[in-house]
């Protein structure tokens, strides 16, 4: 099966289980960007982020025996919510390994979906080791956050919907964490039209994918302080990185101040709530990092913002 | 031409000039309401509210001579923005009579659209007299905020889109100011299906339409303090009131605290920014004012919220 056939299969599998999110367009944003900008509103997706696409696509392919044993995932945020939500819907038990300092709202959301939360101390414990223990001891299936062909295929369905709905896109801009969304989006875009320029966006202080592409090999960064908690992954994945190498025009970066300005513009002008990670692509087009295209598509990847951060974004 | 033919004509006239806004749905809201709830997101409409539908529909029917003379409107908020925006697009000059204490953001938005603002003192001056003077002296055409058949028809197109997109709606809930939106919505709903229960929503402290329906005649109220500045109109219109009498199941009311709670839930769970007036119908379904229906449609009528009010709505 080709990468694109896998994305098309994911789309059929997900139909009726997730929202077909709207594409938002506003002249305020066009004016700020100096181009026509079309925003795929995955902040309006179930669970408040695109993550349900990959998690649900992967979990719909569990065997009955695997379903009976349950799943495990490690994540500080939106992936944990997505796995818990998909698990509830499929009648599967879910263990989520989350840092003790994860945002209270995200912990509450995971528990509200019926997920069993295992807290760990970021400084003292390895979440991978904790998750591996649950996998080995209880036979649970790990649902990885990004480095999995079916996760990538699920995430690629968002760009597919955007490309079908808005004709003539010259460029596509997508936030980059571990690379699941950008990899799936790039595969969809170039299956649709090989000429589309695909851009990844990272925080300036967590630009591991940009560095890895420059050096030509997966490279971890150690310092990654940024408001964009969903984009703090220290390095790209083994599967996602070669896709980025093959498909991306460039990775561009944005500062935390630019992320907050984008959150504010999207909220007060476009009336939609986006978290800093989710606003990265919008920040890039607003602040002139992506130029030379008349019609740009981008993904608003999530809306699960902490109210204290939201208050900082207000005028 | 029947009322519904007028709405259909408005829809054809508006095609391509306004957004077809998305219908939002979230399980969080369903759980809070105890029913399936579908929200027509007119907060995502051009100008941030449904008002452009009526204003544009009316102004597209100006004669060349009327276009040359320009238009005038009085409004403290979203109608003024809509008239200024439509006027810019049609190459018509617009005079907007607005109170000196109107929210700064709304004054700025009107000016940004190229509207000429005439400030008046609420305590000392009559906006109707000021507007009438502009009409008489300069031959300008008044674009009324609600009490006009073409304004009502334009506003009715939002419910028409909602009804076509979501099959099987048993009830429709719509905020009530002067009555343009509820009148147009009710006409659309009952042309579509005479069985739909149509509810109007007013602030408890500005329930002039509820009182008028109870007394069987248009009745003005003098005290109308509420955060829902778009619903402060002191009495229903001569055209809108009989439509309400004929078509509404009931008018129900919500408090300012309930409006703020609805703004918060819509923002943090549904990720969409709605002003207090625009959240009235959502507040009514969340707080149990509308019961006995499995599938309810409602209109989120606007999103132009003052940032200080938004801050009050946050946890």
Short mmCIF file of C-alpha atoms in Angstrom, two decimals, chain B residues 39 110 142 168 210 234 237-238 247 265 272:
data_model
loop_
_atom_site.label_atom_id
_atom_site.label_comp_id
_atom_site.label_asym_id
_atom_site.label_seq_id
_atom_site.Cartn_x
_atom_site.Cartn_y
_atom_site.Cartn_z
CA UNK B 39 -24.73 25.90 16.38
CA UNK B 110 -16.56 51.10 11.59
CA UNK B 142 -31.68 54.87 5.86
CA UNK B 168 -34.40 16.66 11.72
CA UNK B 210 -41.50 38.58 26.11
CA UNK B 234 -36.30 48.72 24.15
CA UNK B 237 -40.48 46.33 15.71
CA UNK B 238 -43.78 46.94 13.93
CA UNK B 247 -44.45 31.90 14.89
CA UNK B 265 -18.13 27.07 27.70
CA UNK B 272 -15.25 29.64 19.43
#
